[in-house]
PDB file of C-alpha atoms in Angstrom:
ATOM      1  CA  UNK A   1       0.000   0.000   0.000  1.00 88.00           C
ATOM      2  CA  UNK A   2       2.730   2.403   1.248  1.00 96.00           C
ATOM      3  CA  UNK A   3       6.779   2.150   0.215  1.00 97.00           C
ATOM      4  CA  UNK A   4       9.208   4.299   1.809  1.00 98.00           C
ATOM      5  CA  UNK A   5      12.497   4.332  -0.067  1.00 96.00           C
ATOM      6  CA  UNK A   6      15.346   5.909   1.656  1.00 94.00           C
ATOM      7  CA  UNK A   7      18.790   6.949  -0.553  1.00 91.00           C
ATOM      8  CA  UNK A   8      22.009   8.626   1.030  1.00 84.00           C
ATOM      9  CA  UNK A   9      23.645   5.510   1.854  1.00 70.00           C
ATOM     10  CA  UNK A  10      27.386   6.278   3.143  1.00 81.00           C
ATOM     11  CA  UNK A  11      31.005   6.316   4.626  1.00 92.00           C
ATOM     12  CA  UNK A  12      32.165   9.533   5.993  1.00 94.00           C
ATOM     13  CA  UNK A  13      34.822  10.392   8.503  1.00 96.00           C
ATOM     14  CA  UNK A  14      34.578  11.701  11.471  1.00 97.00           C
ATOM     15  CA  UNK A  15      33.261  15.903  11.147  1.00 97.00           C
ATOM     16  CA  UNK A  16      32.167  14.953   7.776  1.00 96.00           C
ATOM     17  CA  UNK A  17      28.185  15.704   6.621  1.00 96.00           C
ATOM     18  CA  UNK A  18      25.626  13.328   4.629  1.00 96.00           C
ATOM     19  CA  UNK A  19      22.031  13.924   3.325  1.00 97.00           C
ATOM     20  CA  UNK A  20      19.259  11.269   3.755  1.00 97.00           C
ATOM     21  CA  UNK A  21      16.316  11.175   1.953  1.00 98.00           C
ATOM     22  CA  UNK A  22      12.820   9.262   1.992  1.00 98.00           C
ATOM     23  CA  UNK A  23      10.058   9.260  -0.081  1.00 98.00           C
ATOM     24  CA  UNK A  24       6.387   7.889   0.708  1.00 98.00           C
ATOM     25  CA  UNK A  25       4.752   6.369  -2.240  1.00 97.00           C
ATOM     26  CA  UNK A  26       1.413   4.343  -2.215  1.00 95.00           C
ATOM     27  CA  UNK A  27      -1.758   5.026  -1.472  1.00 92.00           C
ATOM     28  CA  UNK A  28      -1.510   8.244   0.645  1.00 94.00           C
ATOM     29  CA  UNK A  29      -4.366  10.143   1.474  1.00 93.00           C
ATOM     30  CA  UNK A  30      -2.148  12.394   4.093  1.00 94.00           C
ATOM     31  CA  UNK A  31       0.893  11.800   5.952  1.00 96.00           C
ATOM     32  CA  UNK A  32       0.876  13.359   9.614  1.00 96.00           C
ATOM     33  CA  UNK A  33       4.147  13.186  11.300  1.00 97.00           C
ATOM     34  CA  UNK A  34       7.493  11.996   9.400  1.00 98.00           C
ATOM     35  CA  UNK A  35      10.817  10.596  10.756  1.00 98.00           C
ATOM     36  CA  UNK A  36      14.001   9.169  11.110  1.00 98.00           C
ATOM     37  CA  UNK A  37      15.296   6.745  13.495  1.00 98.00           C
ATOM     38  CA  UNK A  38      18.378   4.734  14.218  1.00 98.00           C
ATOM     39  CA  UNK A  39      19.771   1.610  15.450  1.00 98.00           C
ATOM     40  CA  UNK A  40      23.466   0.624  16.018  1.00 96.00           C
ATOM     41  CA  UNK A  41      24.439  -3.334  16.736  1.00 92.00           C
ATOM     42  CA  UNK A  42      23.628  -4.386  19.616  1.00 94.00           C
ATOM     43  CA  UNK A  43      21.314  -1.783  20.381  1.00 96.00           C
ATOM     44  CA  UNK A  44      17.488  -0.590  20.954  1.00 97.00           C
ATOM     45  CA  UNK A  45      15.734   1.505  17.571  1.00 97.00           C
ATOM     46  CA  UNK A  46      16.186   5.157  18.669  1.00 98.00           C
ATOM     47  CA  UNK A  47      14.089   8.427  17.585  1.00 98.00           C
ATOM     48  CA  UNK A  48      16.637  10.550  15.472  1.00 98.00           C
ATOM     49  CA  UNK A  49      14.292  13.173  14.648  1.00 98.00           C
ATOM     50  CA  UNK A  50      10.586  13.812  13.773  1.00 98.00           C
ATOM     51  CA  UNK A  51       8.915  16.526  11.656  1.00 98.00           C
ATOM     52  CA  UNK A  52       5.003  17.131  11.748  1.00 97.00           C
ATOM     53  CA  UNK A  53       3.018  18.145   9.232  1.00 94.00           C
ATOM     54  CA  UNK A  54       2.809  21.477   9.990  1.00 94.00           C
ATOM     55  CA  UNK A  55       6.843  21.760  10.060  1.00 94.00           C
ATOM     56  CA  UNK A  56       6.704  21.283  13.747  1.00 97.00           C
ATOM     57  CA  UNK A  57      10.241  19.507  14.678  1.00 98.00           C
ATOM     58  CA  UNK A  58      11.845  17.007  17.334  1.00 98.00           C
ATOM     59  CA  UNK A  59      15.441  16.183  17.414  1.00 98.00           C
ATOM     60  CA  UNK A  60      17.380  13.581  20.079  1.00 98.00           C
ATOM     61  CA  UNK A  61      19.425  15.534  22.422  1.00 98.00           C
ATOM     62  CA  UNK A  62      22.562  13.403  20.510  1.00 97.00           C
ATOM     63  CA  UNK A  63      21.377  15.474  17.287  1.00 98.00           C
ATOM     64  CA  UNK A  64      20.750  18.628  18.267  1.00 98.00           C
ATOM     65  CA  UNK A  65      22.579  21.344  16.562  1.00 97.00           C
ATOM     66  CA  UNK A  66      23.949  19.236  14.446  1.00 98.00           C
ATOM     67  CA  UNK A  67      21.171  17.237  12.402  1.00 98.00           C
ATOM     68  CA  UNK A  68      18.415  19.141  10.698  1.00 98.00           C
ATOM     69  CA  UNK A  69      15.332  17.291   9.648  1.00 98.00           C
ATOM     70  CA  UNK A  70      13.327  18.727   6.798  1.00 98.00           C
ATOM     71  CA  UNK A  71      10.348  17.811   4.736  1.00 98.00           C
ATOM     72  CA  UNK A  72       8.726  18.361   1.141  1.00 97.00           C
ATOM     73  CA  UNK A  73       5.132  17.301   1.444  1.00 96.00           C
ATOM     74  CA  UNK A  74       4.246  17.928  -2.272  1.00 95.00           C
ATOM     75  CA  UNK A  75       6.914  15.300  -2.808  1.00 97.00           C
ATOM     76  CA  UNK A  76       6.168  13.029   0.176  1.00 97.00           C
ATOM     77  CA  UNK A  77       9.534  13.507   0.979  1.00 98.00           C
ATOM     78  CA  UNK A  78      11.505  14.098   4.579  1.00 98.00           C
ATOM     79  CA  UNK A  79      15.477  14.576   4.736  1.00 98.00           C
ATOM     80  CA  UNK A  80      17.727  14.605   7.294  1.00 98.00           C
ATOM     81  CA  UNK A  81      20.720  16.795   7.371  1.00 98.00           C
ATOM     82  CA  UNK A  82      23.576  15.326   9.115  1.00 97.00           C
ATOM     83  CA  UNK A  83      26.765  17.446  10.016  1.00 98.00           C
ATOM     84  CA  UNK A  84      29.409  17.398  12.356  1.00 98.00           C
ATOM     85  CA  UNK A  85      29.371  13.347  12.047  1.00 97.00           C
ATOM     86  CA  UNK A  86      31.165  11.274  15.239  1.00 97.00           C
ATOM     87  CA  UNK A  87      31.210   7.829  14.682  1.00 96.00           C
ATOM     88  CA  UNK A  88      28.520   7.454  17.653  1.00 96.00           C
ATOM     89  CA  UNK A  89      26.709   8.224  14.712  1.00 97.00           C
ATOM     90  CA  UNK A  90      26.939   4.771  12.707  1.00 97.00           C
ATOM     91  CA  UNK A  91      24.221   2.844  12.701  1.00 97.00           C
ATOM     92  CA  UNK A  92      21.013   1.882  10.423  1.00 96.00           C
ATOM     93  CA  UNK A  93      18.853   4.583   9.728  1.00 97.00           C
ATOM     94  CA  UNK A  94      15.058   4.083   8.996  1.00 97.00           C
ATOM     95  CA  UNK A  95      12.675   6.286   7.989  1.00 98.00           C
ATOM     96  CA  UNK A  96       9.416   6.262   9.520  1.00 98.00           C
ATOM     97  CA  UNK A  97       6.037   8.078   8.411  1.00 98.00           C
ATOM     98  CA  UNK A  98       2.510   8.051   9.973  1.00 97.00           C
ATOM     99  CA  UNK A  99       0.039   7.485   6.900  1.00 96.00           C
ATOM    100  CA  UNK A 100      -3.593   7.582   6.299  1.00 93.00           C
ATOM    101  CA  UNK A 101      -5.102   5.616   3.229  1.00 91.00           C
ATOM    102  CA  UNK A 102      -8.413   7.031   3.191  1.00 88.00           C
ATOM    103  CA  UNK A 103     -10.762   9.581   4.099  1.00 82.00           C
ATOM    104  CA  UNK A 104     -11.945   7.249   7.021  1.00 85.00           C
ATOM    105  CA  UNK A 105      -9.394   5.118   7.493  1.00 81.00           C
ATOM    106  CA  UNK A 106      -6.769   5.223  10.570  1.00 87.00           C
ATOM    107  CA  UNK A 107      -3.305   6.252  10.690  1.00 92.00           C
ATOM    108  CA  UNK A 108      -0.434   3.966  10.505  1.00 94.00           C
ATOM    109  CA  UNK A 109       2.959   3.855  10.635  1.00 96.00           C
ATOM    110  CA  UNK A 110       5.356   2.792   8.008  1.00 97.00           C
ATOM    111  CA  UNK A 111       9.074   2.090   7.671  1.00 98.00           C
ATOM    112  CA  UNK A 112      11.412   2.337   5.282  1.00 97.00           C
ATOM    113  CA  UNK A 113      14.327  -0.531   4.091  1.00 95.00           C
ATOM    114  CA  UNK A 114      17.106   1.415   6.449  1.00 95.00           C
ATOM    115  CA  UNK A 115      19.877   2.614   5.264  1.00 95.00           C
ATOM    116  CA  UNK A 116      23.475   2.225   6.577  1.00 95.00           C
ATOM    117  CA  UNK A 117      25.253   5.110   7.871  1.00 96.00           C
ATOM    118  CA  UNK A 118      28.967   4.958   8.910  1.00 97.00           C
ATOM    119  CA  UNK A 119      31.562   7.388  10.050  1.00 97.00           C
ATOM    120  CA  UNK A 120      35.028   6.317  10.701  1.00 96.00           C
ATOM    121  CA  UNK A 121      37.332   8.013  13.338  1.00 89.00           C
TER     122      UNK A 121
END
């Protein structure tokens, strides 16, 4: 029903910067809040940072300052800005987006793939 299909794949060093993208395809009716999230080996899915509808934004203290999240919602598309890289930083990124499929149907959430993100010291 929904795809999201992330780009922006990469190896950067430590300081360096990288661009995600994501774009929702499908059958959207609206999209409410988009996102990004994270998760390194051997650890829990973390919020990276989330972007409502009405531009309203949400970062993870570990991001502030240095990530900017974004969005293009006649393109169904949400970015994520990523400067000042540490290698704290490397881990799977996903993007997430909260969907409705119909006039009277319910949100939902949907993931992308993930994309890996490293950054070497």
């Amino acid at each position: 029903q929904v795809q999201l299909v992330e780009s922006g794949v990469g190896l950067v060093q430590t300081g360096g910067s990288l661009r995600l993208s994501c774009v929702a395809s499908g059958s959207i009716f609206s999209i409410n809040d988009m996102g990004w999230y994270r998760q390194a080996p051997g650890k829990q899915r973390e919020l990276v940072a989330v972007i409502s509808s009405g531009g309203y934004r949400n970062y993870a203290d570990s991001v502030k300052g240095r990530f900017t999240i974004s969005r293009d919602n006649a393109k169904n598309t949400v970015y994520l800005q990523m400067n000042s890289l540490k290698p704290e930083d490397t881990a799977v990124y996903y993007c997430n987006a909260v969907v409705r499929t119909g006039t009277f149907k319910s949100e939902s959430d949907y993931w992308g793939q993930g994309t890996q993100v490293t950054v070497s010291s």
